[in-house]
PDB file of N, CA and C in Angstrom:
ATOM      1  N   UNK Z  27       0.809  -1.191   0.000  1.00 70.00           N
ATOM      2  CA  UNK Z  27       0.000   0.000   0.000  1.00 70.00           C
ATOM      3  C   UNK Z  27       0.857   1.261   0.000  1.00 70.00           C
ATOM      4  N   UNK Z  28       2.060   1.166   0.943  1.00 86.00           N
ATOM      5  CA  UNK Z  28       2.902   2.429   0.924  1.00 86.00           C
ATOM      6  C   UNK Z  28       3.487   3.228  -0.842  1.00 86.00           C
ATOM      7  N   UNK Z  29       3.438   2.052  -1.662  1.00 84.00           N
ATOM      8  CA  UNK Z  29       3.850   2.380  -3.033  1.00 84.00           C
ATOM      9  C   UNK Z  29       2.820   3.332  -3.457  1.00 84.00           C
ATOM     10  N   UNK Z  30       1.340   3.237  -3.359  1.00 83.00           N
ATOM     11  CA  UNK Z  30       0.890   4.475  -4.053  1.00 83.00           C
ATOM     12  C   UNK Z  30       1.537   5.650  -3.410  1.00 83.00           C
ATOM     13  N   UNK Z  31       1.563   5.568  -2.580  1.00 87.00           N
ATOM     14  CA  UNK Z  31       2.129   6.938  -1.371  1.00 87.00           C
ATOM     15  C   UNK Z  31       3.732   7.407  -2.075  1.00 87.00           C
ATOM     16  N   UNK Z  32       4.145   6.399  -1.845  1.00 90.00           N
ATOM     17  CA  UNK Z  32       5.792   6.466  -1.802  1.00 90.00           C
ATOM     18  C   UNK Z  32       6.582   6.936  -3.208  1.00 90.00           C
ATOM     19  N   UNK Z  33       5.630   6.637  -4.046  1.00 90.00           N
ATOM     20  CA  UNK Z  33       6.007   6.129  -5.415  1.00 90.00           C
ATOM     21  C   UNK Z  33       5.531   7.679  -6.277  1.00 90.00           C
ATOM     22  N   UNK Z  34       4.954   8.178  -5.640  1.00 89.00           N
ATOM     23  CA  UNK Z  34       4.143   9.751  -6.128  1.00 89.00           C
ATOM     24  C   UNK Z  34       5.375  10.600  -6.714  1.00 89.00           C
ATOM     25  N   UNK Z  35       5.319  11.384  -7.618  1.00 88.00           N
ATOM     26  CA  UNK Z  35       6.435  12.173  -7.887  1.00 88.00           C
ATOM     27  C   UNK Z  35       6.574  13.339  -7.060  1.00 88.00           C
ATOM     28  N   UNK Z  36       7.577  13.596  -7.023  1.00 92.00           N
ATOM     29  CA  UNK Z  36       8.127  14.256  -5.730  1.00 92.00           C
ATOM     30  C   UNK Z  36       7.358  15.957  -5.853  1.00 92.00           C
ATOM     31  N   UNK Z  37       7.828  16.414  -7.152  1.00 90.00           N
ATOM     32  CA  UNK Z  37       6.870  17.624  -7.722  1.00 90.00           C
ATOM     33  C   UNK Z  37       5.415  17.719  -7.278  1.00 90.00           C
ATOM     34  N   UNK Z  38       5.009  16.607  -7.246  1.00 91.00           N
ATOM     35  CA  UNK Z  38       3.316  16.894  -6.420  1.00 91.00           C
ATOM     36  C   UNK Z  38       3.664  17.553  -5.052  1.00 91.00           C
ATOM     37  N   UNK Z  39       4.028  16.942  -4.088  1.00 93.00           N
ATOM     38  CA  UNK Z  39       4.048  17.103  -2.692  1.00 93.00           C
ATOM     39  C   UNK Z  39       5.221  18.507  -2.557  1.00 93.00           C
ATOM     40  N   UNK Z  40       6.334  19.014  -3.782  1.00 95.00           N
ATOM     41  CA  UNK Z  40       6.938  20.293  -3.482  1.00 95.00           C
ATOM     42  C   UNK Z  40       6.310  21.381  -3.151  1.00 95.00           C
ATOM     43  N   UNK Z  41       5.978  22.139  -2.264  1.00 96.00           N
ATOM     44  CA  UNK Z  41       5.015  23.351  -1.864  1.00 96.00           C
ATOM     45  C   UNK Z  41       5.774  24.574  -2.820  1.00 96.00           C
ATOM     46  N   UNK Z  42       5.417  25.247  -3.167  1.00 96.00           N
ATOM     47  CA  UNK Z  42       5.142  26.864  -4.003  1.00 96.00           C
ATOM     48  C   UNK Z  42       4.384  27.805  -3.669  1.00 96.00           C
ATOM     49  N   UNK Z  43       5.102  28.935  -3.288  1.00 97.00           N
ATOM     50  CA  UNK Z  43       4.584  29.769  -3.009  1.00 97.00           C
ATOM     51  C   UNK Z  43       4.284  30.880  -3.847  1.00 97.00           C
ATOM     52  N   UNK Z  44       2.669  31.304  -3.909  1.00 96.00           N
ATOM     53  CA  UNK Z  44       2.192  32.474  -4.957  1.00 96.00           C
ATOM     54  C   UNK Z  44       1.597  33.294  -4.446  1.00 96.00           C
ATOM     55  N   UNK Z  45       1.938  34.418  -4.800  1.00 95.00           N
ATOM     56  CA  UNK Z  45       1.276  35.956  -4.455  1.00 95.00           C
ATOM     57  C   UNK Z  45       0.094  36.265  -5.116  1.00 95.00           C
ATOM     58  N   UNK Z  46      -0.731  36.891  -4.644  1.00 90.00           N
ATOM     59  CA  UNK Z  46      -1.964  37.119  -5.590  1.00 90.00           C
ATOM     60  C   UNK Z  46      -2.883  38.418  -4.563  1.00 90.00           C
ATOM     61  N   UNK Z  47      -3.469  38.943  -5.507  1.00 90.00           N
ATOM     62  CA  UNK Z  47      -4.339  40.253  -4.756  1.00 90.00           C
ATOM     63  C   UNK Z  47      -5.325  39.981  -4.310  1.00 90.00           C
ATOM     64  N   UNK Z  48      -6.326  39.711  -3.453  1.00 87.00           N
ATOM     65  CA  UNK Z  48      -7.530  39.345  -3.431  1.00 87.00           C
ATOM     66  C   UNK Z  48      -8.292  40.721  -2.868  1.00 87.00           C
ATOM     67  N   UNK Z  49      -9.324  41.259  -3.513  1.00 80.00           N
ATOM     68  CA  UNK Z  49     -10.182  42.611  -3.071  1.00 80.00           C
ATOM     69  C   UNK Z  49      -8.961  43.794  -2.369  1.00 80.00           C
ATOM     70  N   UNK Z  50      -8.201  43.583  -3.373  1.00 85.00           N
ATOM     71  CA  UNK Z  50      -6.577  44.921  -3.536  1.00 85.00           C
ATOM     72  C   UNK Z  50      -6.391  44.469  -2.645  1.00 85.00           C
ATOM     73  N   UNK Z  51      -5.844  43.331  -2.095  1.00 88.00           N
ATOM     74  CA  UNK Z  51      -5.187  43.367  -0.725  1.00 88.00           C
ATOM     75  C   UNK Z  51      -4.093  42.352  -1.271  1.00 88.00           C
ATOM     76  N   UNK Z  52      -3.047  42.797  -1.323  1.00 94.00           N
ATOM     77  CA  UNK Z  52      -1.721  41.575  -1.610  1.00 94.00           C
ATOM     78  C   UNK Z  52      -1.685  40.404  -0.700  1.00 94.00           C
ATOM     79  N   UNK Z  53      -1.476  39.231  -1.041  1.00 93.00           N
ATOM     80  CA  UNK Z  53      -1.219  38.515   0.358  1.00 93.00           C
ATOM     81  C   UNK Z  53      -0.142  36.977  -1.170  1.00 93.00           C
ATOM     82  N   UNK Z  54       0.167  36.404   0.091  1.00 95.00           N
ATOM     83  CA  UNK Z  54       0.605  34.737  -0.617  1.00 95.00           C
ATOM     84  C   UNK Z  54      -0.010  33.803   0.022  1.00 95.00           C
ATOM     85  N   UNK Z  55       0.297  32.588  -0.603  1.00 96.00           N
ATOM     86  CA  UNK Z  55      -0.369  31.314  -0.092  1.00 96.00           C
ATOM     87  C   UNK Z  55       0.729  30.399  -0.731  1.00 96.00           C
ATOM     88  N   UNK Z  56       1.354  29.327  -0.045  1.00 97.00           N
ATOM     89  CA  UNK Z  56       2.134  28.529   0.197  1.00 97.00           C
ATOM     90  C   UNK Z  56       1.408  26.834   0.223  1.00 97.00           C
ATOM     91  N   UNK Z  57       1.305  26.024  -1.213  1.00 97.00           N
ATOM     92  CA  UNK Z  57       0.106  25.298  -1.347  1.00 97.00           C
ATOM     93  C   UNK Z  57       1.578  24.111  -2.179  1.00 97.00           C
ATOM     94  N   UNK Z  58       1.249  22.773  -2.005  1.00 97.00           N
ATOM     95  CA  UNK Z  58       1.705  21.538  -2.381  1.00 97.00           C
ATOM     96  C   UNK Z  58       1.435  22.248  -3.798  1.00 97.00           C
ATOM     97  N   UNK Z  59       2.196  21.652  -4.801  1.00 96.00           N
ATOM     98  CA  UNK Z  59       2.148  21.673  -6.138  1.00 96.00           C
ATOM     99  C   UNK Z  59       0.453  20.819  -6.457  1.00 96.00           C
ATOM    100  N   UNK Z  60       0.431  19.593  -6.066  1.00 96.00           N
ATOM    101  CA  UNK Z  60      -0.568  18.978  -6.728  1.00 96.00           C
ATOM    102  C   UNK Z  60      -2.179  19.796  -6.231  1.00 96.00           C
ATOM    103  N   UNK Z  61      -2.366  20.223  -5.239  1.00 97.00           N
ATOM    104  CA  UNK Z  61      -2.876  21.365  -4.858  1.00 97.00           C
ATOM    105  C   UNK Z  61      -2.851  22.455  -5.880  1.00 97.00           C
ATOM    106  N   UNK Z  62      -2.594  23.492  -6.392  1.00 97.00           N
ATOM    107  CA  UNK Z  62      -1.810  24.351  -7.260  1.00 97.00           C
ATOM    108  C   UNK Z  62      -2.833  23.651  -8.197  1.00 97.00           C
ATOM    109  N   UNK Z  63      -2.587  22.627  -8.788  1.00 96.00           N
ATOM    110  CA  UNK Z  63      -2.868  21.488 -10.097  1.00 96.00           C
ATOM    111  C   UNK Z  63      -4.303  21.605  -9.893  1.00 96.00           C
ATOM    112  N   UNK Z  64      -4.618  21.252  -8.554  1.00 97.00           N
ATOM    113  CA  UNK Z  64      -6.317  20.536  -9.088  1.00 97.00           C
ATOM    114  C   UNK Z  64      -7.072  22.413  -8.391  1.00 97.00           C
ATOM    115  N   UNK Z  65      -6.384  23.314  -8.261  1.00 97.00           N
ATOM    116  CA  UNK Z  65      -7.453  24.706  -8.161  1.00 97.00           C
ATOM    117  C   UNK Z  65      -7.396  25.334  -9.818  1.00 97.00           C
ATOM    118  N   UNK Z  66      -5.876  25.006 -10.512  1.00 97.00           N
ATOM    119  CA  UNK Z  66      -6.285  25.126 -11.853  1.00 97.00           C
ATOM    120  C   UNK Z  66      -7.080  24.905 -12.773  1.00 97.00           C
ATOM    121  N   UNK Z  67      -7.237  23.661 -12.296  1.00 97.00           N
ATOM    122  CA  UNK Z  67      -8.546  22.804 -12.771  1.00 97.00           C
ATOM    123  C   UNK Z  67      -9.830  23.164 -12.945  1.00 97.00           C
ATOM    124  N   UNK Z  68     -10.486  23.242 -11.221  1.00 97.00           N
ATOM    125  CA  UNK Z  68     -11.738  23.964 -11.117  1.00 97.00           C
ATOM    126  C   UNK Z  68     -11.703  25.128 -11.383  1.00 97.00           C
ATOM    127  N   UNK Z  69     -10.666  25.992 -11.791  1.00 97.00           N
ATOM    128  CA  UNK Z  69     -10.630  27.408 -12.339  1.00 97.00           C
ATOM    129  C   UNK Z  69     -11.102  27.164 -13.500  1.00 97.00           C
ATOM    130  N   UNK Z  70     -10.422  26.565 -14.378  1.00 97.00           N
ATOM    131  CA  UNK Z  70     -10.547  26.218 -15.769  1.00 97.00           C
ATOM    132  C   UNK Z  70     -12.285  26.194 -16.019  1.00 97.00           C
ATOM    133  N   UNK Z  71     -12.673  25.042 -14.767  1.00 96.00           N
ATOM    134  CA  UNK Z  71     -13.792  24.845 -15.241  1.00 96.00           C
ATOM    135  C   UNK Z  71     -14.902  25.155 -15.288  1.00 96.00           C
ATOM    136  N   UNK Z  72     -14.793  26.673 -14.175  1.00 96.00           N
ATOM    137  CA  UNK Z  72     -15.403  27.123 -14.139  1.00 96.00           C
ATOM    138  C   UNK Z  72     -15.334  28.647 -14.899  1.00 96.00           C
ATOM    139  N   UNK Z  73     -14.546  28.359 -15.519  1.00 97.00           N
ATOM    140  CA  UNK Z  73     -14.657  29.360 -16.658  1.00 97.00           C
ATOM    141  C   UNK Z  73     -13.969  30.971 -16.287  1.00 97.00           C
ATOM    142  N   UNK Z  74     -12.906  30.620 -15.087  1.00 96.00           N
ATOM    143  CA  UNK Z  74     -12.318  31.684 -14.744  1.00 96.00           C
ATOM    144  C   UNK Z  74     -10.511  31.449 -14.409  1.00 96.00           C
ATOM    145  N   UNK Z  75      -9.740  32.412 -14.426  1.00 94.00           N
ATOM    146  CA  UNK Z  75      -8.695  32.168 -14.178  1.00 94.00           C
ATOM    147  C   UNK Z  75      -8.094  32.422 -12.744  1.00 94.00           C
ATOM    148  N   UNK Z  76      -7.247  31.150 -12.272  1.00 95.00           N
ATOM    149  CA  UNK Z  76      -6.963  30.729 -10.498  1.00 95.00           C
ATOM    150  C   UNK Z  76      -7.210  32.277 -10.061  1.00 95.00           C
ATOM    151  N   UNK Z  77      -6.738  33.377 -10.445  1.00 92.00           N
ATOM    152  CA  UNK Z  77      -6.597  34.932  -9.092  1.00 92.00           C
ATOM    153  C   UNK Z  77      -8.265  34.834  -9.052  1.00 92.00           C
ATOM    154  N   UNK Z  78      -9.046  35.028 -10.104  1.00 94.00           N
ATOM    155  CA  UNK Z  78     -10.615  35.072 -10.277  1.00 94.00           C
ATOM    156  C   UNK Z  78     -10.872  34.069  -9.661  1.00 94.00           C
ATOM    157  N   UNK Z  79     -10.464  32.766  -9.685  1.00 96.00           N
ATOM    158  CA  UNK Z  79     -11.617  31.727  -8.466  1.00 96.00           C
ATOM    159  C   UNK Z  79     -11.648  32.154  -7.278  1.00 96.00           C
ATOM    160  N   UNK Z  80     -10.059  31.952  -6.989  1.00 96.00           N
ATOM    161  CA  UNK Z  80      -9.691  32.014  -5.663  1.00 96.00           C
ATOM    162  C   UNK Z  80     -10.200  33.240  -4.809  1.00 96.00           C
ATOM    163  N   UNK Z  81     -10.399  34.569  -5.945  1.00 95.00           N
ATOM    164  CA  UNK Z  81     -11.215  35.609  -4.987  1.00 95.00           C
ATOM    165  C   UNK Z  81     -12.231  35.340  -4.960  1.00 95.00           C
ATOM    166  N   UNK Z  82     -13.084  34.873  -5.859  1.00 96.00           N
ATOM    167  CA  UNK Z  82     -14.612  34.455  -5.659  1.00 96.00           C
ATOM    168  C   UNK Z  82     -14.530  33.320  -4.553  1.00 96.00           C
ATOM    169  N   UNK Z  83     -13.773  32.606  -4.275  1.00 96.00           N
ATOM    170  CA  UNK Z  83     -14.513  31.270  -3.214  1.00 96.00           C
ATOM    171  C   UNK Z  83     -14.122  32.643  -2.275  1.00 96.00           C
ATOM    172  N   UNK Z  84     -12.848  33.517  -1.923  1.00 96.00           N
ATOM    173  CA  UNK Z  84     -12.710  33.562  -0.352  1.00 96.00           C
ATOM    174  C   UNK Z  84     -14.207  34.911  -0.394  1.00 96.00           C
ATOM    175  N   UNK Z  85     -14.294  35.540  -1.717  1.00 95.00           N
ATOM    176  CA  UNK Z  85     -15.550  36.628  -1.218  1.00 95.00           C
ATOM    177  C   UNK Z  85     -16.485  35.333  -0.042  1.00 95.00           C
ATOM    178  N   UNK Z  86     -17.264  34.145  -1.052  1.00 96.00           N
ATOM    179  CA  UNK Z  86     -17.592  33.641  -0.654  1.00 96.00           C
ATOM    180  C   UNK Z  86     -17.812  33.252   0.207  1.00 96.00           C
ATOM    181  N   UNK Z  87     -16.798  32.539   1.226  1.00 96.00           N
ATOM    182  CA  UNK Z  87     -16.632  32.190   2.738  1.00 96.00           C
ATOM    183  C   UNK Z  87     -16.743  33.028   3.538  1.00 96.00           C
ATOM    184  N   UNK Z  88     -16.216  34.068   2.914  1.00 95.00           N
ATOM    185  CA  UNK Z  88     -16.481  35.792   3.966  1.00 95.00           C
ATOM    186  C   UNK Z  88     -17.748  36.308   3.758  1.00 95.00           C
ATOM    187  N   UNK Z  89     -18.897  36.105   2.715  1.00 96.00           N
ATOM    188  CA  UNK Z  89     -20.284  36.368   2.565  1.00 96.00           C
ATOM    189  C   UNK Z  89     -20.711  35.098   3.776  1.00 96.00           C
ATOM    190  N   UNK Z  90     -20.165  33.987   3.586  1.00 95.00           N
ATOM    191  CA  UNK Z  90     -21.152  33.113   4.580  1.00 95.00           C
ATOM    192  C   UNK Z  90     -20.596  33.026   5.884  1.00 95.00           C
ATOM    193  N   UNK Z  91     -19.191  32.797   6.346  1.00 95.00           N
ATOM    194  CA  UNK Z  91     -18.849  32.735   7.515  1.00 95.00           C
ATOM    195  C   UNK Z  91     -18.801  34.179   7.969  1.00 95.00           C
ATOM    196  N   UNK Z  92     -18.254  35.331   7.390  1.00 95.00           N
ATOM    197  CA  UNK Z  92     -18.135  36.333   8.358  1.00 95.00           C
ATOM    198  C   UNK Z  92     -16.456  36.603   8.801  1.00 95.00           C
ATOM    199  N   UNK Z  93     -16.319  35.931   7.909  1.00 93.00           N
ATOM    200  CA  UNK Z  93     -14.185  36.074   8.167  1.00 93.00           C
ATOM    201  C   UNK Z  93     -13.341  34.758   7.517  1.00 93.00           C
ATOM    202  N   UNK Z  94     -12.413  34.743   7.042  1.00 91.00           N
ATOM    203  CA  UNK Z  94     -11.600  33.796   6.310  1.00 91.00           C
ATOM    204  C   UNK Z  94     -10.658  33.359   7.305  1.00 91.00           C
ATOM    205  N   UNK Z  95     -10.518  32.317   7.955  1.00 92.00           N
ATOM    206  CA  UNK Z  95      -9.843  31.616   8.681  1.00 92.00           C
ATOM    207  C   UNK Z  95      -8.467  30.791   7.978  1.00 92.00           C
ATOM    208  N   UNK Z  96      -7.592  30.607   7.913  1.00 94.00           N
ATOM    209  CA  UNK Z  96      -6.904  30.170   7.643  1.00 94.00           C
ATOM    210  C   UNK Z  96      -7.416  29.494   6.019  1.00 94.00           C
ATOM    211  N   UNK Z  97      -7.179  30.284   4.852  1.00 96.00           N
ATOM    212  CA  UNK Z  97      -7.259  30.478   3.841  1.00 96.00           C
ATOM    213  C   UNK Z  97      -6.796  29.504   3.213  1.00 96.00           C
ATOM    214  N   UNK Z  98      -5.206  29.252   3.426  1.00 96.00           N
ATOM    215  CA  UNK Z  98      -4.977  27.900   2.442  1.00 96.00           C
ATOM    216  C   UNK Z  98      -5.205  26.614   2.746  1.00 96.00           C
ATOM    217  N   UNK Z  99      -5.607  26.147   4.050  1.00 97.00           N
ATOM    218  CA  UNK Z  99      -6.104  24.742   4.510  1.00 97.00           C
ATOM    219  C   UNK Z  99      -7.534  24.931   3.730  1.00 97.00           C
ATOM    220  N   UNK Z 100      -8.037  25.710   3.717  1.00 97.00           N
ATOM    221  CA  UNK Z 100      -9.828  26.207   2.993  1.00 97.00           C
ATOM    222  C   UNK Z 100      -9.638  25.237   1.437  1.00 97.00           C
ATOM    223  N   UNK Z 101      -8.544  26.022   0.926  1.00 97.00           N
ATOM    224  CA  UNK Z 101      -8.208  25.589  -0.299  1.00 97.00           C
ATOM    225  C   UNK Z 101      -7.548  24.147  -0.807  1.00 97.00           C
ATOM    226  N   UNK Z 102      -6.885  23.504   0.243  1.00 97.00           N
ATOM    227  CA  UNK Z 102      -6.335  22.053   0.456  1.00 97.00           C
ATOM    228  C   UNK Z 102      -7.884  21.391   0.613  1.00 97.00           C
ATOM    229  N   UNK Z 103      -8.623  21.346   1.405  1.00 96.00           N
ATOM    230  CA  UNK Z 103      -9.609  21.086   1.743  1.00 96.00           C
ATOM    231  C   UNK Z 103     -10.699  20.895   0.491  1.00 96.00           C
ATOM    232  N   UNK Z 104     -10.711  22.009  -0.335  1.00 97.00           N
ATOM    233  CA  UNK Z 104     -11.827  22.588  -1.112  1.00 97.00           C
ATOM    234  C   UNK Z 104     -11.490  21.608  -2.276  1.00 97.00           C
ATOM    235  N   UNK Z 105      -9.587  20.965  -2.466  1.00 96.00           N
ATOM    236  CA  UNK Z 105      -9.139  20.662  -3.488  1.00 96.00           C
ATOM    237  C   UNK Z 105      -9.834  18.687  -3.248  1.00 96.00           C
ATOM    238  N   UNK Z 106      -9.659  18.467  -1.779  1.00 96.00           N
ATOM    239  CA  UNK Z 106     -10.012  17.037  -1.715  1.00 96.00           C
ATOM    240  C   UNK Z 106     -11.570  16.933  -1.732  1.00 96.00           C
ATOM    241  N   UNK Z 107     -12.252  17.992  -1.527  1.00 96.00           N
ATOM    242  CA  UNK Z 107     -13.482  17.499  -1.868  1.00 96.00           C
ATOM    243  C   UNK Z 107     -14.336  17.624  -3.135  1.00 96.00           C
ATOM    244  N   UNK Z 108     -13.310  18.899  -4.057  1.00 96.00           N
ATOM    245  CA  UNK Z 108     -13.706  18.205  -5.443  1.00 96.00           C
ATOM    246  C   UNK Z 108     -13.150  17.119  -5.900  1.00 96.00           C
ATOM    247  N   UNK Z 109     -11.667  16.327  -5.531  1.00 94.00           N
ATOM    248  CA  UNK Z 109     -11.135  15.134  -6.015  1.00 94.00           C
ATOM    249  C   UNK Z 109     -12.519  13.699  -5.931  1.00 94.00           C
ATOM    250  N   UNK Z 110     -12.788  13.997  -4.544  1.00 94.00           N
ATOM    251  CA  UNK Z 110     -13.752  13.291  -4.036  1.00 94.00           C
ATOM    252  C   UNK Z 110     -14.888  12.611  -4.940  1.00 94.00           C
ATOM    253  N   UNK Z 111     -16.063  14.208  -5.253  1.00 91.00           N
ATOM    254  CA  UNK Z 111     -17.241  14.071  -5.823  1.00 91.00           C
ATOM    255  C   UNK Z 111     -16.600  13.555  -7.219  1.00 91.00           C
ATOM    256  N   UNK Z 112     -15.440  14.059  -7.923  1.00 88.00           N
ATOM    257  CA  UNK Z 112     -14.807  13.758  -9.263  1.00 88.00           C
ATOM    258  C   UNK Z 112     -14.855  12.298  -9.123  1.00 88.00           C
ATOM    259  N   UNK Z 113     -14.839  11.736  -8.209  1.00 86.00           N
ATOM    260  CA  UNK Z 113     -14.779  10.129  -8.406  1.00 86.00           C
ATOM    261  C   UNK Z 113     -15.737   9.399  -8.180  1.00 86.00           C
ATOM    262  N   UNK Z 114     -16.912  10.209  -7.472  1.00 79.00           N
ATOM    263  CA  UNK Z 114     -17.507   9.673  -6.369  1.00 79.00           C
ATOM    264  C   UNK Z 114     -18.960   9.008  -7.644  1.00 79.00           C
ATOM    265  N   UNK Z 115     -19.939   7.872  -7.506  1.00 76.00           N
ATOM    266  CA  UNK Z 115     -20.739   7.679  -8.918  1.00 76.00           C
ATOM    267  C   UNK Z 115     -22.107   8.467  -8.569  1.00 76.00           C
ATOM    268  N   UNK Z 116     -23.183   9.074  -9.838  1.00 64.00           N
ATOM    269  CA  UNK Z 116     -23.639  10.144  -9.032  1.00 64.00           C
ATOM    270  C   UNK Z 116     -24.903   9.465  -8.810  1.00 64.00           C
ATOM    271  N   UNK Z 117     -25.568  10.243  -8.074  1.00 58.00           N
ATOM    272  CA  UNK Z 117     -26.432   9.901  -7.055  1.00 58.00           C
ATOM    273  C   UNK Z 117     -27.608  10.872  -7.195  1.00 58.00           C
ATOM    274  N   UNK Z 118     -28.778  10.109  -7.761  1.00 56.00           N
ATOM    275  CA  UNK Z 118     -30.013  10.682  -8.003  1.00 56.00           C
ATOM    276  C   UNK Z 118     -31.537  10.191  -7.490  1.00 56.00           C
ATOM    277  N   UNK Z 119     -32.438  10.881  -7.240  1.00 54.00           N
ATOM    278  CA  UNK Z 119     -33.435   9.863  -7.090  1.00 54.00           C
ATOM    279  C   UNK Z 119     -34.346   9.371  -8.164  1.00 54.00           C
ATOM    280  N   UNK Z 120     -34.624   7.910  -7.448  1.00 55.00           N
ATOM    281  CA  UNK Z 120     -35.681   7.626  -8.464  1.00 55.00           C
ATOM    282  C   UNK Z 120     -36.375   7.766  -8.513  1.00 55.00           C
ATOM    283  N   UNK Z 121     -37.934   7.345  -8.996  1.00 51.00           N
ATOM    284  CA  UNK Z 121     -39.332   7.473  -9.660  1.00 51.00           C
ATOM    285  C   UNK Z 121     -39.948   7.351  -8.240  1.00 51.00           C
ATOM    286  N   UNK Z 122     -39.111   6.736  -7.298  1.00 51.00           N
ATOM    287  CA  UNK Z 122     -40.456   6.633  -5.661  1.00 51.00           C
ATOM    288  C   UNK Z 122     -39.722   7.661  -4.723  1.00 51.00           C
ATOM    289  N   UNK Z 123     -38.308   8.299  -5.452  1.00 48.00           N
ATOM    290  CA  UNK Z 123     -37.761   8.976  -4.278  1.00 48.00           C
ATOM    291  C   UNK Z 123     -36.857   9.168  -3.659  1.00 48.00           C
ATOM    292  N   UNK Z 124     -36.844   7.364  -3.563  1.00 43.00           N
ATOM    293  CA  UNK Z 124     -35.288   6.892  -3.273  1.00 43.00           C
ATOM    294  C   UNK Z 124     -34.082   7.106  -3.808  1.00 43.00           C
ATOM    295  N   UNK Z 125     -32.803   7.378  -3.131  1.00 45.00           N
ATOM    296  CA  UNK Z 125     -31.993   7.596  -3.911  1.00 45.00           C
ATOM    297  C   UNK Z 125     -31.242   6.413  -4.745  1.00 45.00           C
ATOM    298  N   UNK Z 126     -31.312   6.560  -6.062  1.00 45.00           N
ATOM    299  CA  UNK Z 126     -30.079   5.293  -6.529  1.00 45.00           C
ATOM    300  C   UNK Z 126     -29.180   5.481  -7.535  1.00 45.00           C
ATOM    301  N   UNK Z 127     -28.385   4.579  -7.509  1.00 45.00           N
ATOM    302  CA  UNK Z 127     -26.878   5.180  -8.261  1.00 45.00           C
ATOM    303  C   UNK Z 127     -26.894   4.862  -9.420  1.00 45.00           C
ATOM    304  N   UNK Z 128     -26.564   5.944 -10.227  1.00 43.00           N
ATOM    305  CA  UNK Z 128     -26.592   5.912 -11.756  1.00 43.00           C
ATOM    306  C   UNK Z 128     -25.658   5.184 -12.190  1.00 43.00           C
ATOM    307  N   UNK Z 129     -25.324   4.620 -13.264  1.00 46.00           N
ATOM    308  CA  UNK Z 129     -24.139   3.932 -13.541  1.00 46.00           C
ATOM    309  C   UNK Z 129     -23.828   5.094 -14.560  1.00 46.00           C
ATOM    310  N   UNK Z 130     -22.373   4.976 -13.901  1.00 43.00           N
ATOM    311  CA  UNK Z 130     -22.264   6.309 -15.045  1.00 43.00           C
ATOM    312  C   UNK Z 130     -21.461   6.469 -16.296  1.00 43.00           C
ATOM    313  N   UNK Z 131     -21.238   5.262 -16.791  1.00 41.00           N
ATOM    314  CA  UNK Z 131     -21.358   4.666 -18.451  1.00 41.00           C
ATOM    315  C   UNK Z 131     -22.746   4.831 -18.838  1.00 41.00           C
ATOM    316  N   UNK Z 132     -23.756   5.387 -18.498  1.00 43.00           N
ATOM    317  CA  UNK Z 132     -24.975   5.468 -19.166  1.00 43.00           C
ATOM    318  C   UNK Z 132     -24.813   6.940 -19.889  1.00 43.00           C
TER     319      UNK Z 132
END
């Protein structure tokens, strides 16, 4: 089991640090490369580029929580639970209600 772990290229797990403005305020964030990788991603896919997500989720958290707490665990966090649903098979209800799982080769 340690081989998936062990065996990872080292470049994923190197941390990088990037500067970025969020609502004119300069700041950095210090994030694992493979991290870095999968906020590009949901940037991409959501049709904006990483400075544009990343200010929209933290407006976000600061519209609902009321203050941004430790910002880049938010974003480590935010990255495993889209990895998650990305894998996860989806889940709808059926005709009585119940929920059941689509196969999702259909």
């Amino acid at each position: 089991m340690c081989h998936l772990f062990a065996h990872q290229p080292q470049r994923d797990y190197e941390s990088q640090t990037r500067s970025l403005r969020i609502d004119g305020h300069c700041t950095s964030i210090r994030l694992e490369m493979s991290f870095w990788d999968t906020l590009e991603e949901i940037a991409a896919k959501e049709g904006m580029t990483l400075a544009k997500f990343l200010t929209t989720l933290h407006n976000e958290v600061l519209d609902h929580h009321g203050e941004v707490n430790n910002f880049a665990s938010l974003l480590r966090c935010s990255c495993l639970i889209y990895r998650a649903k990305a894998n996860a098979p989806a889940v709808v209800p059926d005709y009585r209600g119940a929920a059941a799982i689509m196969d999702a080769a259909e």
